[in-house]
Amino acid sequence: PREKVVNVHGSMGAAACERCGQEMDFDEFCEKVRCNIKDITGEDAEAPAESTPIQCEACENPTVKPTIVLFRGSMPKEFHTLTAQDLPECDLLIVMGTSLMVAPANSLVYRIPPTALRMVMNNERVGRRLGIDYSENSIRDVYAHGQSDETCLELAEKMGWLDDLATTVEELPDSSARLLRERLAQRRQEE
């Protein structure tokens, strides 16, 4: 569920005013991008020749953008609040799609209880300097090499969650939905 996810470095799936924090409906934001922002690829003949900033309806400043956290930007308040609240109870930390080079997000790997498992789902082994152990003798660290969509789908399948995940297929990004549908079809053929 979305309420269980904290986008530590923001999201390309949400938009807000950088100055006042007023959120903008994401579909409306996407439409304003299509109407206001120059297409540097030259693929959209209807795109404007010049870009104009997207104005905030609340404060009228031209500072609406995706909610991604740019370098030296502030982390979302919920990150700090939920970290203090959730980490002591953590029994599994899944780390995916990251270099683990940027603080404070990378500190999560050593702030969880020593009994918690850490699963790194990534294209490369990261976090050795933070204490992640990739040796065969590792007790708490597991490495799942590959693309995030594929490794998450594999985990869901091993946990017996594919049927639950299938109920959300229409809400998933196209590439994730396609992978899930293929895996479900493959499972039906094997039965």
Short mmCIF file of N, CA, C and O in Angstrom, two decimals, residues 89-163:
data_model
loop_
_atom_site.label_atom_id
_atom_site.label_comp_id
_atom_site.label_asym_id
_atom_site.label_seq_id
_atom_site.Cartn_x
_atom_site.Cartn_y
_atom_site.Cartn_z
N GLU A 89 11.54 -1.62 15.34
CA GLU A 89 10.69 -2.81 15.13
C GLU A 89 11.01 -3.55 13.84
O GLU A 89 10.40 -4.58 13.55
N CYS A 90 11.96 -3.07 13.07
CA CYS A 90 12.28 -3.64 11.76
C CYS A 90 12.86 -5.05 11.91
O CYS A 90 13.77 -5.28 12.69
N ASP A 91 12.30 -6.00 11.13
CA ASP A 91 12.89 -7.34 11.11
C ASP A 91 13.44 -7.69 9.73
O ASP A 91 14.18 -8.65 9.57
N LEU A 92 13.10 -6.89 8.71
CA LEU A 92 13.64 -7.06 7.37
C LEU A 92 13.74 -5.70 6.70
O LEU A 92 12.76 -4.97 6.61
N LEU A 93 14.94 -5.36 6.24
CA LEU A 93 15.16 -4.13 5.49
C LEU A 93 15.49 -4.53 4.06
O LEU A 93 16.44 -5.28 3.83
N ILE A 94 14.68 -4.07 3.11
CA ILE A 94 14.96 -4.33 1.70
C ILE A 94 15.58 -3.08 1.11
O ILE A 94 15.00 -2.01 1.14
N VAL A 95 16.78 -3.24 0.58
CA VAL A 95 17.54 -2.15 -0.03
C VAL A 95 17.55 -2.43 -1.52
O VAL A 95 17.99 -3.50 -1.95
N MET A 96 17.06 -1.48 -2.33
CA MET A 96 17.03 -1.75 -3.76
C MET A 96 17.26 -0.50 -4.60
O MET A 96 16.85 0.59 -4.22
N GLY A 97 17.96 -0.71 -5.72
CA GLY A 97 18.17 0.36 -6.67
C GLY A 97 18.94 1.54 -6.12
O GLY A 97 18.58 2.68 -6.38
N THR A 98 20.01 1.29 -5.38
CA THR A 98 20.76 2.39 -4.77
C THR A 98 22.25 2.08 -4.73
O THR A 98 22.66 0.92 -4.76
N SER A 99 23.04 3.12 -4.61
CA SER A 99 24.49 2.96 -4.43
C SER A 99 24.84 2.93 -2.95
O SER A 99 25.96 2.59 -2.60
N LEU A 100 23.91 3.31 -2.09
CA LEU A 100 24.14 3.45 -0.64
C LEU A 100 25.30 4.41 -0.35
O LEU A 100 26.04 4.23 0.61
N MET A 101 25.43 5.43 -1.16
CA MET A 101 26.52 6.39 -0.99
C MET A 101 26.06 7.69 -0.34
O MET A 101 26.89 8.49 0.08
N VAL A 102 24.75 7.94 -0.25
CA VAL A 102 24.27 9.23 0.21
C VAL A 102 23.58 9.11 1.57
O VAL A 102 22.68 8.31 1.75
N ALA A 103 24.06 9.93 2.50
CA ALA A 103 23.46 10.00 3.84
C ALA A 103 22.33 11.01 3.79
O ALA A 103 22.34 11.92 2.96
N PRO A 104 21.34 10.89 4.63
CA PRO A 104 21.20 9.94 5.73
C PRO A 104 20.52 8.63 5.35
O PRO A 104 20.43 7.72 6.16
N ALA A 105 20.05 8.50 4.10
CA ALA A 105 19.34 7.28 3.72
C ALA A 105 20.20 6.03 3.89
O ALA A 105 19.71 4.99 4.32
N ASN A 106 21.50 6.14 3.60
CA ASN A 106 22.35 4.96 3.70
C ASN A 106 22.56 4.51 5.15
O ASN A 106 22.96 3.37 5.41
N SER A 107 22.24 5.36 6.11
CA SER A 107 22.43 4.98 7.52
C SER A 107 21.41 3.95 7.99
O SER A 107 21.60 3.30 9.02
N LEU A 108 20.34 3.77 7.24
CA LEU A 108 19.32 2.80 7.64
C LEU A 108 19.90 1.40 7.78
O LEU A 108 19.46 0.63 8.63
N VAL A 109 20.89 1.06 6.95
CA VAL A 109 21.41 -0.31 6.97
C VAL A 109 22.09 -0.66 8.30
O VAL A 109 22.15 -1.83 8.66
N TYR A 110 22.58 0.32 9.02
CA TYR A 110 23.20 0.01 10.32
C TYR A 110 22.39 0.54 11.51
O TYR A 110 22.78 0.35 12.66
N ARG A 111 21.26 1.15 11.25
CA ARG A 111 20.41 1.64 12.34
C ARG A 111 19.30 0.66 12.72
O ARG A 111 18.60 0.87 13.69
N ILE A 112 19.12 -0.38 11.93
CA ILE A 112 18.11 -1.39 12.27
C ILE A 112 18.67 -2.32 13.33
O ILE A 112 19.89 -2.38 13.53
N PRO A 113 17.82 -3.06 14.03
CA PRO A 113 18.32 -3.97 15.07
C PRO A 113 19.30 -5.00 14.48
O PRO A 113 19.16 -5.40 13.32
N PRO A 114 20.26 -5.45 15.27
CA PRO A 114 21.25 -6.42 14.77
C PRO A 114 20.63 -7.76 14.40
O PRO A 114 21.24 -8.55 13.68
N THR A 115 19.42 -8.02 14.84
CA THR A 115 18.73 -9.26 14.50
C THR A 115 17.95 -9.16 13.18
O THR A 115 17.48 -10.17 12.66
N ALA A 116 17.81 -7.96 12.64
CA ALA A 116 17.06 -7.76 11.40
C ALA A 116 17.86 -8.23 10.20
O ALA A 116 19.08 -8.06 10.13
N LEU A 117 17.15 -8.82 9.25
CA LEU A 117 17.78 -9.24 8.00
C LEU A 117 17.85 -8.06 7.04
O LEU A 117 16.99 -7.17 7.09
N ARG A 118 18.86 -8.08 6.17
CA ARG A 118 18.99 -7.03 5.15
C ARG A 118 19.07 -7.72 3.80
O ARG A 118 19.96 -8.53 3.57
N MET A 119 18.13 -7.39 2.93
CA MET A 119 18.13 -7.95 1.58
C MET A 119 18.48 -6.84 0.60
O MET A 119 17.79 -5.82 0.54
N VAL A 120 19.56 -7.02 -0.13
CA VAL A 120 19.99 -6.05 -1.13
C VAL A 120 19.56 -6.57 -2.50
O VAL A 120 20.01 -7.62 -2.95
N MET A 121 18.64 -5.84 -3.14
CA MET A 121 18.14 -6.18 -4.48
C MET A 121 18.70 -5.12 -5.41
O MET A 121 18.18 -4.01 -5.45
N ASN A 122 19.74 -5.46 -6.14
CA ASN A 122 20.48 -4.45 -6.88
C ASN A 122 21.26 -5.09 -8.02
O ASN A 122 21.46 -6.31 -8.02
N ASN A 123 21.75 -4.28 -8.94
CA ASN A 123 22.61 -4.78 -10.01
C ASN A 123 24.04 -4.98 -9.54
O ASN A 123 24.82 -5.65 -10.20
N GLU A 124 24.39 -4.35 -8.44
CA GLU A 124 25.76 -4.50 -7.93
C GLU A 124 25.72 -4.58 -6.41
O GLU A 124 24.79 -4.13 -5.77
N ARG A 125 26.74 -5.16 -5.85
CA ARG A 125 26.85 -5.30 -4.40
C ARG A 125 27.28 -3.96 -3.83
O ARG A 125 28.33 -3.44 -4.18
N VAL A 126 26.46 -3.42 -2.97
CA VAL A 126 26.72 -2.10 -2.39
C VAL A 126 26.70 -2.19 -0.87
O VAL A 126 26.16 -3.14 -0.31
N GLY A 127 27.28 -1.20 -0.22
CA GLY A 127 27.18 -1.08 1.23
C GLY A 127 28.20 -1.84 2.04
O GLY A 127 28.08 -1.95 3.26
N ARG A 128 29.24 -2.34 1.40
CA ARG A 128 30.27 -3.07 2.17
C ARG A 128 30.87 -2.18 3.26
O ARG A 128 31.07 -2.63 4.38
N ARG A 129 31.11 -0.93 2.92
CA ARG A 129 31.71 -0.03 3.92
C ARG A 129 30.73 0.31 5.05
O ARG A 129 31.12 0.86 6.07
N LEU A 130 29.46 -0.03 4.86
CA LEU A 130 28.45 0.19 5.89
C LEU A 130 28.17 -1.08 6.68
O LEU A 130 27.28 -1.11 7.52
N GLY A 131 28.93 -2.13 6.38
CA GLY A 131 28.80 -3.37 7.14
C GLY A 131 28.01 -4.47 6.48
O GLY A 131 27.80 -5.53 7.08
N ILE A 132 27.57 -4.30 5.24
CA ILE A 132 26.86 -5.38 4.56
C ILE A 132 27.88 -6.44 4.15
O ILE A 132 28.91 -6.14 3.57
N ASP A 133 27.56 -7.67 4.50
CA ASP A 133 28.47 -8.80 4.32
C ASP A 133 27.95 -9.70 3.20
O ASP A 133 26.88 -10.29 3.33
N TYR A 134 28.70 -9.81 2.12
CA TYR A 134 28.29 -10.63 0.99
C TYR A 134 28.97 -12.00 0.99
O TYR A 134 28.85 -12.74 0.03
N SER A 135 29.64 -12.33 2.05
CA SER A 135 30.32 -13.63 2.10
C SER A 135 29.31 -14.76 2.30
O SER A 135 28.16 -14.55 2.68
N GLU A 136 29.77 -15.98 2.06
CA GLU A 136 28.92 -17.15 2.26
C GLU A 136 28.57 -17.34 3.73
O GLU A 136 27.62 -18.04 4.06
N ASN A 137 29.35 -16.74 4.62
CA ASN A 137 29.14 -16.90 6.06
C ASN A 137 28.18 -15.85 6.63
O ASN A 137 27.92 -15.86 7.83
N SER A 138 27.66 -14.97 5.78
CA SER A 138 26.78 -13.93 6.27
C SER A 138 25.53 -14.52 6.91
O SER A 138 24.90 -15.42 6.37
N ILE A 139 25.20 -13.99 8.06
CA ILE A 139 24.03 -14.47 8.81
C ILE A 139 22.80 -13.63 8.49
O ILE A 139 21.69 -14.14 8.45
N ARG A 140 22.98 -12.35 8.25
CA ARG A 140 21.82 -11.47 8.10
C ARG A 140 21.68 -10.81 6.74
O ARG A 140 20.65 -10.21 6.45
N ASP A 141 22.67 -10.91 5.88
CA ASP A 141 22.63 -10.20 4.60
C ASP A 141 22.40 -11.16 3.44
O ASP A 141 23.04 -12.20 3.33
N VAL A 142 21.46 -10.78 2.55
CA VAL A 142 21.10 -11.59 1.39
C VAL A 142 21.21 -10.69 0.16
O VAL A 142 20.77 -9.54 0.18
N TYR A 143 21.78 -11.22 -0.91
CA TYR A 143 21.94 -10.46 -2.14
C TYR A 143 21.09 -11.07 -3.24
O TYR A 143 21.18 -12.26 -3.53
N ALA A 144 20.24 -10.27 -3.85
CA ALA A 144 19.42 -10.69 -5.00
C ALA A 144 19.84 -9.82 -6.18
O ALA A 144 19.44 -8.66 -6.27
N HIS A 145 20.65 -10.37 -7.05
CA HIS A 145 21.17 -9.63 -8.20
C HIS A 145 20.10 -9.49 -9.28
O HIS A 145 19.40 -10.43 -9.58
N GLY A 146 19.98 -8.28 -9.83
CA GLY A 146 19.09 -8.09 -10.97
C GLY A 146 18.33 -6.78 -10.93
O GLY A 146 18.54 -5.94 -10.05
N GLN A 147 17.45 -6.63 -11.91
CA GLN A 147 16.60 -5.45 -12.02
C GLN A 147 15.55 -5.50 -10.91
O GLN A 147 15.05 -6.56 -10.56
N SER A 148 15.19 -4.34 -10.38
CA SER A 148 14.26 -4.28 -9.25
C SER A 148 12.93 -4.96 -9.53
O SER A 148 12.43 -5.73 -8.71
N ASP A 149 12.33 -4.70 -10.70
CA ASP A 149 11.04 -5.31 -11.02
C ASP A 149 11.14 -6.84 -10.98
O ASP A 149 10.27 -7.51 -10.43
N GLU A 150 12.18 -7.37 -11.58
CA GLU A 150 12.33 -8.82 -11.66
C GLU A 150 12.61 -9.44 -10.30
O GLU A 150 12.04 -10.48 -9.96
N THR A 151 13.49 -8.83 -9.53
CA THR A 151 13.82 -9.41 -8.22
C THR A 151 12.65 -9.27 -7.25
O THR A 151 12.40 -10.18 -6.45
N CYS A 152 11.89 -8.18 -7.34
CA CYS A 152 10.71 -8.04 -6.49
C CYS A 152 9.66 -9.08 -6.85
O CYS A 152 9.01 -9.67 -5.97
N LEU A 153 9.49 -9.32 -8.13
CA LEU A 153 8.52 -10.32 -8.58
C LEU A 153 8.95 -11.71 -8.12
O LEU A 153 8.12 -12.52 -7.67
N GLU A 154 10.22 -11.99 -8.20
CA GLU A 154 10.74 -13.28 -7.73
C GLU A 154 10.50 -13.45 -6.23
O GLU A 154 10.08 -14.52 -5.77
N LEU A 155 10.75 -12.40 -5.46
CA LEU A 155 10.50 -12.45 -4.02
C LEU A 155 9.01 -12.68 -3.74
O LEU A 155 8.64 -13.52 -2.92
N ALA A 156 8.15 -11.95 -4.44
CA ALA A 156 6.70 -12.11 -4.26
C ALA A 156 6.27 -13.54 -4.57
O ALA A 156 5.46 -14.12 -3.85
N GLU A 157 6.86 -14.11 -5.60
CA GLU A 157 6.51 -15.49 -5.97
C GLU A 157 6.96 -16.47 -4.89
O GLU A 157 6.20 -17.34 -4.46
N LYS A 158 8.18 -16.30 -4.41
CA LYS A 158 8.70 -17.20 -3.37
C LYS A 158 7.92 -17.07 -2.06
O LYS A 158 7.81 -18.02 -1.30
N MET A 159 7.36 -15.88 -1.81
CA MET A 159 6.58 -15.67 -0.59
C MET A 159 5.11 -16.07 -0.76
O MET A 159 4.33 -15.99 0.17
N GLY A 160 4.72 -16.48 -1.98
CA GLY A 160 3.34 -16.88 -2.22
C GLY A 160 2.39 -15.71 -2.37
O GLY A 160 1.20 -15.83 -2.10
N TRP A 161 2.91 -14.58 -2.84
CA TRP A 161 2.12 -13.36 -2.93
C TRP A 161 1.65 -13.03 -4.35
O TRP A 161 1.05 -11.96 -4.55
N LEU A 162 1.91 -13.88 -5.33
CA LEU A 162 1.57 -13.52 -6.70
C LEU A 162 0.08 -13.25 -6.88
O LEU A 162 -0.30 -12.31 -7.59
N ASP A 163 -0.78 -14.05 -6.26
CA ASP A 163 -2.21 -13.82 -6.41
C ASP A 163 -2.62 -12.48 -5.81
O ASP A 163 -3.45 -11.77 -6.37
#
